Coordinates of N, CA and C in Angstrom, one line a residue:
Chain E
X456 N 0.7 -1.1 0.0 CA -0.3 -0.3 -0.2 C 0.8 1.3 0.0
X457 N 0.7 2.2 -1.2 CA 1.2 3.2 -1.1 C 1.2 4.3 0.2
X458 N 2.3 4.8 0.3 CA 1.9 5.9 1.8 C 3.0 6.8 1.7
X459 N 2.2 8.1 2.3 CA 2.7 9.1 2.7 C 3.1 9.3 3.8
X460 N 3.9 9.2 5.1 CA 4.0 9.2 6.4 C 4.8 10.8 6.9
X461 N 3.8 11.1 7.6 CA 3.9 12.5 8.6 C 4.7 12.0 10.0
X462 N 5.5 12.3 10.6 CA 6.5 12.2 11.3 C 5.4 12.2 12.6
X463 N 4.8 13.5 13.1 CA 4.1 13.8 13.8 C 2.6 13.9 13.9
X464 N 1.8 13.2 14.7 CA 0.3 13.6 14.8 C 0.1 14.8 15.3
X465 N 0.3 15.0 16.6 CA 0.2 16.4 16.7 C 1.3 16.9 17.5
X466 N 1.5 18.1 17.7 CA 2.5 18.9 18.3 C 1.9 20.2 19.1
X467 N 3.1 20.3 19.8 CA 2.6 21.6 20.4 C 3.9 22.3 20.9
X468 N 4.0 23.3 20.0 CA 5.7 24.3 20.3 C 5.2 25.7 20.8
X469 N 6.3 25.9 21.1 CA 6.0 27.6 22.1 C 6.2 28.6 21.0
X470 N 5.7 29.5 20.9 CA 6.2 31.0 20.5 C 7.4 31.0 20.3
X471 N 8.1 31.1 19.1 CA 9.8 31.6 18.7 C 10.6 30.2 18.7
X472 N 9.7 29.0 18.5 CA 10.5 27.8 18.6 C 10.8 27.6 17.4
X473 N 12.1 27.0 16.7 CA 12.0 26.5 15.4 C 11.5 25.0 15.5
X474 N 10.5 25.1 14.5 CA 9.6 23.6 14.2 C 9.9 22.8 13.1
X475 N 10.1 21.7 13.0 CA 10.7 20.5 11.9 C 9.5 20.1 11.8
X476 N 8.9 19.7 10.4 CA 7.6 19.0 10.4 C 8.5 17.8 9.1
X477 N 8.3 16.4 9.4 CA 8.7 15.7 8.2 C 7.4 15.1 7.4
X478 N 8.3 14.7 6.3 CA 7.3 13.9 5.5 C 7.8 13.1 4.7
X479 N 7.6 11.9 4.6 CA 8.4 10.6 3.9 C 7.1 10.0 2.9
X480 N 7.5 9.5 1.7 CA 6.7 9.2 0.7 C 7.7 7.9 0.2
X481 N 6.9 6.8 -0.4 CA 7.8 5.4 -0.8 C 7.1 5.2 -2.2
X482 N 6.6 6.4 -2.8 CA 6.5 6.3 -4.2 C 7.0 6.7 -5.3
X483 N 8.4 7.0 -4.9 CA 9.3 7.4 -6.1 C 8.3 8.9 -7.0
X484 N 7.5 9.2 -6.3 CA 7.0 10.4 -6.9 C 8.2 11.9 -6.7
X485 N 8.1 12.5 -7.8 CA 8.9 13.2 -8.4 C 8.6 14.7 -7.6
X486 N 7.1 14.8 -7.2 CA 6.5 16.1 -6.4 C 6.1 15.9 -5.2
X487 N 6.6 16.8 -4.6 CA 5.7 16.9 -3.0 C 5.2 18.1 -2.7
X488 N 4.0 18.5 -1.9 CA 3.7 19.4 -1.4 C 3.3 19.4 0.4
X489 N 3.4 20.6 0.5 CA 3.0 21.2 1.6 C 1.9 21.9 2.0
X490 N 0.6 21.5 2.4 CA -0.4 22.5 2.5 C -0.6 22.4 4.3
X491 N -1.6 24.0 4.3 CA -1.9 23.9 5.8 C -3.4 24.1 5.4
X492 N -4.6 23.5 6.4 CA -5.9 23.5 6.0 C -6.4 24.5 7.4
X493 N -6.9 25.0 7.6 CA -8.1 25.8 8.4 C -9.3 26.0 8.3
X494 N -10.0 25.6 9.1 CA -11.6 26.0 9.0 C -12.2 27.3 8.3
X495 N -12.9 27.2 7.1 CA -13.5 28.2 6.3 C -12.3 28.7 5.1
X496 N -11.1 28.0 5.4 CA -10.1 28.6 4.3 C -9.5 27.2 3.2
X497 N -10.0 26.1 3.8 CA -9.7 25.4 2.8 C -8.2 24.9 2.9
X498 N -7.8 24.3 2.1 CA -6.4 23.7 1.7 C -5.6 24.9 1.1
X499 N -4.5 25.5 1.7 CA -3.4 26.5 1.0 C -2.4 26.1 0.9
X500 N -1.6 25.9 -0.5 CA -0.6 25.6 -0.4 C 0.6 26.4 -0.4
X501 N 1.7 26.0 0.3 CA 2.9 26.6 1.5 C 3.8 26.4 0.7
X502 N 4.7 25.3 0.1 CA 5.1 25.0 -0.7 C 5.3 23.5 -1.4
X503 N 6.1 23.6 -2.4 CA 6.3 22.1 -3.5 C 7.7 22.1 -4.0
X504 N 7.7 20.9 -4.2 CA 9.0 20.4 -4.7 C 8.9 19.6 -6.0
X505 N 9.6 19.4 -6.8 CA 9.6 18.9 -8.0 C 10.7 17.9 -8.3
X506 N 11.7 18.1 -7.4 CA 13.2 17.5 -7.8 C 13.8 17.7 -6.7
X507 N 14.6 16.6 -6.0 CA 15.7 17.1 -5.1 C 16.2 18.2 -5.5
X508 N 16.2 19.1 -4.5 CA 16.9 20.2 -4.0 C 16.4 21.4 -4.5
X509 N 15.2 21.0 -5.1 CA 14.4 21.9 -5.8 C 12.9 22.3 -4.9
X510 N 13.1 23.8 -4.7 CA 11.6 24.1 -4.0 C 11.0 25.3 -4.4
X511 N 9.6 25.4 -4.7 CA 9.0 26.4 -5.4 C 7.9 27.0 -4.1
X512 N 7.8 28.4 -4.1 CA 6.7 29.2 -3.2 C 5.3 28.8 -3.7
X513 N 4.5 28.2 -2.6 CA 3.3 28.0 -2.8 C 2.5 29.5 -3.0
X514 N 1.4 29.7 -2.5 CA 0.6 30.6 -2.2 C 0.6 31.4 -1.0
X515 N 1.0 30.5 0.6 CA 1.6 31.3 1.4 C 2.7 30.9 2.0
X516 N 3.5 30.9 1.4 CA 5.2 30.9 2.1 C 5.8 31.6 3.0
X517 N 5.2 32.8 3.3 CA 5.5 33.3 4.6 C 5.8 32.7 6.0
X518 N 6.9 32.8 6.1 CA 7.0 32.2 7.8 C 7.5 30.8 7.6
X519 N 7.8 30.2 6.7 CA 7.9 28.9 6.6 C 9.4 28.7 5.6
X520 N 9.6 27.8 5.3 CA 10.8 27.0 4.7 C 11.1 25.6 4.3
X521 N 11.6 24.9 3.2 CA 11.4 23.9 3.2 C 12.9 22.9 2.7
X522 N 12.6 21.8 2.7 CA 14.1 21.3 2.3 C 14.0 19.7 1.9
X523 N 14.5 19.7 0.6 CA 14.3 18.0 0.0 C 15.7 18.0 -0.2
X524 N 16.4 17.1 0.5 CA 17.7 16.8 0.2 C 17.6 15.0 -0.4
X525 N 16.4 14.2 0.2 CA 16.4 13.4 -0.8 C 14.8 12.9 -1.4
X526 N 14.7 12.3 -2.7 CA 13.3 12.3 -3.3 C 12.3 12.1 -2.4
X527 N 12.5 10.8 -1.3 CA 11.8 10.5 -0.6 C 11.0 11.7 0.4
X528 N 12.0 12.3 1.2 CA 11.7 13.3 1.9 C 11.7 14.6 1.6
X529 N 11.0 15.7 2.1 CA 10.4 16.6 2.3 C 10.2 17.3 3.7
X530 N 10.8 18.3 4.0 CA 10.6 19.0 5.2 C 10.0 20.0 5.4
X531 N 9.2 20.5 6.3 CA 8.9 21.8 6.2 C 9.2 22.5 7.4
X532 N 9.5 23.5 7.3 CA 10.3 24.3 8.7 C 9.6 25.4 8.7
X533 N 9.4 25.9 10.4 CA 9.0 27.2 10.8 C 9.6 27.8 11.8
X534 N 10.4 28.9 11.1 CA 11.5 29.2 11.4 C 11.5 29.8 13.0
X535 N 10.5 30.4 13.5 CA 10.1 30.8 14.5 C 8.8 30.9 14.8
X536 N 8.3 30.0 15.4 CA 6.4 29.7 15.4 C 6.1 30.4 15.9
X537 N 4.6 30.9 15.3 CA 3.9 32.0 15.7 C 2.2 31.4 15.9
X538 N 1.7 32.0 16.8 CA 0.5 31.7 16.9 C -0.4 31.7 16.2
X539 N -0.3 32.2 14.8 CA -1.3 32.2 13.5 C -0.8 31.0 12.6
X540 N 0.6 30.3 13.0 CA 0.8 29.1 12.5 C 0.1 28.0 13.1
X541 N -0.7 27.8 14.0 CA -1.6 26.9 14.7 C -2.2 26.6 13.4
X542 N -2.6 25.1 13.1 CA -2.8 24.6 11.8 C -3.1 23.4 11.6
X543 N -3.6 22.4 10.7 CA -3.3 21.1 10.3 C -2.6 21.4 9.2
X544 N -1.4 20.8 9.2 CA -0.5 20.6 8.1 C -0.6 19.3 7.3
X545 N -0.5 19.4 6.3 CA -0.7 18.1 5.2 C 0.1 18.2 4.2
X546 N 1.0 16.8 4.3 CA 1.9 16.6 3.3 C 1.4 16.1 1.8
X547 N 1.7 15.8 0.7 CA 1.4 15.0 -0.4 C 2.3 14.9 -1.5
X548 N 1.7 14.0 -1.9 CA 2.9 13.6 -3.1 C 2.2 13.4 -4.4
X549 N 2.6 13.6 -5.9 CA 2.5 12.9 -6.6 C 3.3 12.9 -7.9
X550 N 3.0 12.1 -9.0 CA 3.9 11.7 -10.2 C 4.1 12.8 -11.1
X551 N 3.1 13.7 -11.2 CA 3.2 14.8 -11.9 C 2.2 16.3 -11.2
X552 N 2.1 16.9 -12.4 CA 1.3 18.2 -11.7 C 0.0 18.1 -12.2
X553 N -1.0 18.7 -12.4 CA -2.2 19.1 -12.8 C -3.3 18.0 -12.4
X554 N -4.1 17.9 -13.1 CA -5.5 16.8 -12.8 C -5.0 15.4 -13.5
X555 N -4.2 15.3 -14.0 CA -4.0 13.9 -14.7 C -3.3 12.8 -13.6
X556 N -2.7 13.5 -12.5 CA -2.3 12.4 -11.6 C -3.1 12.9 -9.8
X557 N -3.3 12.1 -9.5 CA -3.9 12.2 -8.3 C -2.6 12.8 -7.2
X558 N -3.0 13.0 -6.1 CA -2.5 13.4 -4.7 C -2.5 12.4 -3.6
X559 N -1.7 12.1 -3.2 CA -1.4 11.2 -2.0 C -1.1 12.2 -1.1
X560 N -1.8 12.3 0.1 CA -1.7 12.9 1.0 C -1.3 12.2 2.9
X561 N -0.6 12.5 3.4 CA -0.4 12.1 5.0 C -1.3 12.5 5.7
X562 N -1.2 11.8 6.8 CA -2.3 11.7 7.8 C -2.3 13.3 8.4
X563 N -1.5 14.1 8.1 CA -1.5 15.1 8.6 C -0.6 15.6 10.3
X564 N -0.5 16.9 10.4 CA 0.2 17.3 11.7 C -0.6 18.3 12.4
X565 N -1.1 18.0 13.5 CA -2.2 18.9 14.1 C -1.3 20.1 15.0
X566 N -0.9 21.0 14.2 CA 0.4 21.9 14.9 C -0.3 22.9 16.1
X567 N 0.1 22.9 17.3 CA -0.8 24.0 17.9 C 0.6 24.8 18.4
X568 N 0.6 26.2 18.3 CA 1.7 26.9 18.7 C 1.1 27.6 19.8
X569 N 1.7 27.6 21.4 CA 1.2 28.5 22.5 C 2.1 29.6 22.8
Chain T
X714 N -15.6 35.1 -11.7 CA -16.0 34.0 -11.1 C -14.5 33.3 -10.6
X715 N -14.8 32.7 -9.1 CA -13.7 32.1 -8.6 C -13.2 31.0 -9.1
X716 N -11.9 30.8 -8.9 CA -11.6 29.3 -9.6 C -12.0 28.1 -9.2
X717 N -12.4 28.0 -8.0 CA -13.4 26.9 -7.5 C -13.8 27.5 -6.5
X718 N -15.4 26.8 -6.5 CA -16.6 27.1 -5.6 C -17.2 26.1 -5.4
X719 N -17.7 25.8 -3.9 CA -18.2 24.7 -3.7 C -19.3 25.1 -2.7
X720 N -20.4 24.9 -2.4 CA -21.5 25.2 -1.6 C -21.0 24.2 -0.1
X721 N -20.9 25.2 1.0 CA -20.0 24.6 1.9 C -21.1 23.4 2.9
X722 N -22.5 23.5 2.4 CA -23.5 23.0 3.1 C -23.5 23.2 4.7
X723 N -24.2 22.6 5.6 CA -24.2 21.0 5.7 C -25.3 20.5 4.7
X724 N -24.9 19.5 4.2 CA -26.3 18.8 3.6 C -26.8 17.8 4.6
X725 N -27.6 17.8 4.8 CA -28.2 16.7 6.0 C -29.3 15.7 5.3
X726 N -29.0 14.8 4.8 CA -29.9 13.8 3.8 C -29.9 12.8 5.1
X727 N -31.4 11.8 4.7 CA -31.6 10.7 5.4 C -30.8 9.3 4.6
X728 N -30.6 8.5 5.2 CA -29.8 7.4 4.7 C -31.0 6.7 3.8
X729 N -30.3 6.4 2.5 CA -30.8 5.7 1.6 C -31.4 6.7 0.7
X730 N -31.0 8.2 0.7 CA -31.6 8.9 0.0 C -30.8 9.2 -1.3
X731 N -30.9 10.0 -2.1 CA -30.0 10.5 -3.2 C -29.5 11.7 -3.1
X732 N -28.2 12.1 -3.1 CA -28.1 13.8 -2.9 C -26.8 13.8 -4.1
X733 N -26.8 14.9 -4.4 CA -26.0 15.2 -5.4 C -25.6 17.4 -4.9
X734 N -24.3 17.4 -5.3 CA -23.8 18.6 -4.9 C -22.8 18.8 -6.2
X735 N -22.8 20.0 -6.1 CA -21.8 20.5 -7.9 C -20.9 21.3 -7.2
X736 N -20.0 21.6 -7.9 CA -18.4 22.4 -7.9 C -18.1 23.5 -9.1
X737 N -18.2 24.8 -9.4 CA -18.0 25.4 -10.4 C -16.6 25.8 -10.3
X738 N -16.3 25.9 -11.4 CA -14.7 26.5 -11.6 C -14.8 27.3 -12.9
X739 N -13.2 28.2 -13.1 CA -13.3 29.0 -13.9 C -12.5 28.8 -15.1
X740 N -11.8 27.9 -14.9 CA -10.6 27.4 -16.0 C -11.2 26.6 -17.3
X741 N -11.5 27.6 -18.1 CA -12.8 26.9 -19.2 C -11.3 25.8 -19.8
X742 N -10.4 25.6 -20.0 CA -9.6 24.6 -20.4 C -9.3 23.6 -20.1
X743 N -10.1 23.2 -18.9 CA -9.3 22.5 -18.0 C -10.5 21.1 -18.5
X744 N -9.4 19.6 -18.5 CA -10.1 19.0 -19.2 C -10.4 17.6 -17.8
X745 N -9.8 17.6 -17.0 CA -10.1 16.5 -15.6 C -10.2 17.2 -14.7
X746 N -10.5 16.7 -13.5 CA -10.9 17.0 -12.1 C -11.1 16.1 -11.5
X747 N -10.8 16.0 -10.2 CA -11.2 15.0 -8.7 C -12.3 15.1 -8.0
X748 N -12.5 14.4 -7.3 CA -13.4 14.6 -6.1 C -12.8 13.9 -5.1
X749 N -12.5 14.5 -3.9 CA -11.9 14.0 -2.7 C -12.6 13.7 -1.7
X750 N -12.7 12.8 -0.6 CA -13.4 12.9 0.4 C -12.3 13.1 1.8
X751 N -12.7 13.7 2.9 CA -12.4 14.2 3.7 C -13.3 13.4 5.1
X752 N -12.9 12.6 5.8 CA -13.5 12.4 7.2 C -12.9 13.7 8.4
X753 N -13.7 13.5 9.2 CA -13.2 14.5 10.2 C -12.2 14.4 10.8
X754 N -11.2 15.5 10.6 CA -9.6 15.3 11.6 C -9.1 14.3 10.6
X755 N -9.2 13.9 9.3 CA -8.7 12.9 8.5 C -8.1 13.7 7.4
X756 N -7.3 13.1 6.7 CA -6.6 13.6 5.5 C -7.6 13.5 4.3
X757 N -7.7 14.2 3.2 CA -8.1 14.0 2.3 C -7.6 12.8 1.3
X758 N -8.9 11.9 1.0 CA -8.2 10.6 0.1 C -9.0 11.0 -1.1
X759 N -8.6 10.5 -2.2 CA -9.2 10.6 -3.8 C -10.4 9.8 -3.8
X760 N -11.4 10.2 -4.4 CA -12.6 9.2 -4.3 C -12.7 9.0 -5.9
X761 N -12.8 10.0 -7.1 CA -12.9 9.4 -8.0 C -12.2 10.9 -9.1
X762 N -11.9 10.0 -9.9 CA -11.8 11.1 -11.4 C -12.9 11.7 -11.9
X763 N -13.0 12.7 -12.5 CA -14.0 13.1 -13.4 C -13.4 13.6 -14.7
X764 N -13.9 12.7 -15.7 CA -13.7 13.0 -17.5 C -14.6 13.4 -18.1
X765 N -14.6 14.0 -19.4 CA -15.4 14.7 -20.3 C -16.9 13.7 -20.4
X766 N -16.5 12.4 -20.1 CA -17.5 11.4 -20.5 C -18.3 11.1 -19.2
X767 N -17.7 11.6 -17.9 CA -18.4 11.3 -16.8 C -17.4 9.8 -16.0
X768 N -18.0 10.0 -14.9 CA -17.5 8.6 -14.5 C -18.3 7.7 -13.5
X769 N -18.2 6.8 -13.0 CA -19.5 5.9 -12.4 C -18.6 4.9 -11.4
X770 N -19.2 4.8 -10.1 CA -18.2 4.0 -9.2 C -19.4 3.3 -8.5
X771 N -19.7 2.4 -8.7 CA -21.1 2.2 -7.6 C -21.9 2.9 -7.5
X772 N -22.1 3.4 -6.2 CA -23.1 4.3 -6.0 C -23.1 6.1 -6.7
X773 N -21.7 6.0 -6.7 CA -21.2 7.2 -6.9 C -20.9 7.7 -8.5
X774 N -21.4 8.8 -8.9 CA -21.5 9.2 -9.9 C -20.8 10.3 -10.1
X775 N -19.9 10.8 -11.2 CA -19.4 12.1 -11.2 C -19.4 13.0 -12.7
X776 N -20.0 13.7 -12.5 CA -20.2 14.3 -14.1 C -19.7 15.4 -14.3
X777 N -19.3 16.0 -15.4 CA -18.8 17.2 -15.9 C -19.9 17.9 -16.9
X778 N -20.1 19.4 -16.7 CA -21.1 19.9 -17.5 C -20.1 20.9 -18.0
X779 N -19.3 20.9 -19.1 CA -18.5 22.0 -19.6 C -18.9 23.2 -20.0
X780 N -20.4 23.2 -20.4 CA -20.8 24.6 -20.8 C -21.3 25.6 -19.7
X781 N -21.7 24.9 -18.8 CA -21.8 25.7 -17.1 C -20.9 25.5 -16.3
X782 N -19.7 25.1 -16.7 CA -18.4 24.8 -15.9 C -18.5 24.7 -14.8
X783 N -19.4 23.3 -14.5 CA -19.3 22.5 -13.2 C -19.1 21.4 -13.3
X784 N -18.6 20.5 -12.0 CA -18.6 19.4 -12.0 C -19.5 18.8 -10.8
X785 N -20.0 17.6 -10.9 CA -21.2 17.3 -10.2 C -20.9 15.7 -9.5
X786 N -21.4 15.7 -8.1 CA -21.0 14.3 -7.6 C -22.5 14.2 -6.8
X787 N -22.8 12.7 -7.3 CA -24.3 12.1 -6.9 C -23.9 11.2 -6.3
X788 N -24.6 10.7 -5.4 CA -24.5 9.8 -4.5 C -26.1 8.8 -4.2
X789 N -26.1 7.8 -4.6 CA -27.3 7.2 -4.7 C -27.2 6.2 -3.1
X790 N -28.8 5.6 -2.9 CA -28.8 5.0 -1.4 C -27.8 5.2 -0.6
X791 N -27.9 6.5 0.1 CA -26.8 7.1 0.7 C -26.7 6.3 2.2
X792 N -25.3 6.0 2.9 CA -24.7 5.2 3.8 C -24.5 6.0 4.8
X793 N -24.5 5.8 6.2 CA -24.4 6.7 7.0 C -22.6 6.7 7.3
X794 N -21.9 5.8 6.5 CA -20.3 6.0 6.4 C -20.1 7.3 5.3
X795 N -21.1 7.8 4.2 CA -20.7 8.5 3.4 C -20.8 10.3 4.0
X796 N -21.2 10.1 5.2 CA -20.7 11.3 5.8 C -19.5 11.9 5.9
X797 N -19.2 13.0 5.4 CA -17.7 13.2 5.0 C -17.6 14.7 4.6
X798 N -16.9 15.3 4.5 CA -16.8 16.6 3.5 C -16.0 16.1 2.2
X799 N -16.5 16.4 1.2 CA -16.1 16.2 -0.2 C -15.3 17.4 -0.9
X800 N -14.4 17.6 -1.5 CA -13.7 18.4 -1.8 C -13.6 18.2 -3.5
X801 N -13.7 19.1 -4.4 CA -13.3 19.1 -5.9 C -12.0 19.8 -6.0
X802 N -11.7 19.2 -7.0 CA -9.9 19.7 -7.4 C -10.2 20.0 -9.0
X803 N -9.6 21.2 -9.3 CA -10.0 21.5 -10.6 C -8.2 22.1 -11.0
X804 N -8.2 22.6 -12.2 CA -6.5 22.8 -12.7 C -6.7 24.6 -12.5
X805 N -5.7 24.9 -11.8 CA -5.7 26.1 -11.7 C -5.7 27.1 -13.1
X806 N -6.0 28.2 -12.9 CA -6.0 29.2 -14.0 C -4.5 29.5 -14.4
X807 N -3.9 29.6 -13.5 CA -2.6 30.2 -13.7 C -1.3 29.6 -14.0
X808 N -1.1 28.5 -13.5 CA -0.3 27.5 -13.5 C -0.4 26.1 -13.7
X809 N 0.4 25.1 -13.5 CA 0.0 23.8 -13.5 C -0.6 23.1 -12.7
X810 N -0.8 23.6 -11.6 CA -1.3 22.9 -10.6 C -2.4 22.9 -10.3
X811 N -3.1 22.3 -9.0 CA -4.4 21.9 -8.8 C -4.8 22.7 -7.8
X812 N -6.0 23.2 -7.9 CA -6.9 23.7 -6.7 C -7.8 23.1 -5.9
X813 N -7.9 23.2 -4.7 CA -8.8 22.3 -3.9 C -9.8 23.4 -3.4
X814 N -11.3 23.2 -3.9 CA -12.4 23.5 -3.5 C -12.3 23.6 -1.8
X815 N -13.3 24.6 -1.1 CA -13.1 24.3 0.6 C -13.9 23.3 1.1
X816 N -15.0 22.4 -0.1 CA -15.8 21.1 0.5 C -17.1 21.5 0.5
X817 N -17.8 20.6 0.7 CA -19.1 20.4 1.0 C -19.6 19.7 2.1
X818 N -19.8 19.9 3.3 CA -20.2 19.0 4.6 C -21.3 18.0 4.2
X819 N -21.3 16.6 4.1 CA -22.6 16.2 3.7 C -22.9 15.0 5.2
X820 N -23.7 15.2 5.8 CA -24.4 14.5 7.2 C -25.5 13.7 6.6
X821 N -25.1 12.3 6.6 CA -26.1 11.5 6.6 C -26.6 10.7 7.8
X822 N -28.3 10.8 7.7 CA -29.3 10.8 9.0 C -29.6 9.6 9.2
X823 N -29.9 8.8 10.2 CA -30.2 7.4 10.6 C -32.2 7.5 10.4

């Protein structure tokens, strides 16, 4: 069964902390994505990567950075966590872009910044 | 028109009934779409693809109305386990990525 695995299901961090969210996929997909999901706002794309060491900003990259050192792993970094980054974070991977390819999501990390 | 728009619901439907909801999109060049299902506090999961000829999978039928620029999802003989949020996915106007709708909440009532 193909999988996208996120390292933590729930996290509680303090304001100002540096936070790492890890995501690993076993499908040999080229593309990986980080979204956040908030009530009433839906899924919003933070960053994505189409190859190792490549990254592109999504719609809401401010306050975040990413790292993709290996094809299977895509990390989201909150440089200095703030309370407005409290959210559900979802990682996804896909063989390609556009609607020709489905996205497979990880089970999500619910981050609370206090 | 917004890139993608869905009625947020909730749709409260008795078990066994048929329910349908739509998703409008603005990218007139769009060729294919998805419907995703998201259970409460879980990740979205691919339900079905939507092509120009439509798509049927058991009790679920997805259709595309290109002239009016919407896709629809119809669920027949609804089950309690169909209660979820249904997200439509459309191609972006701006680039080669996809846009998720905010979802329609469906509650199947016993």
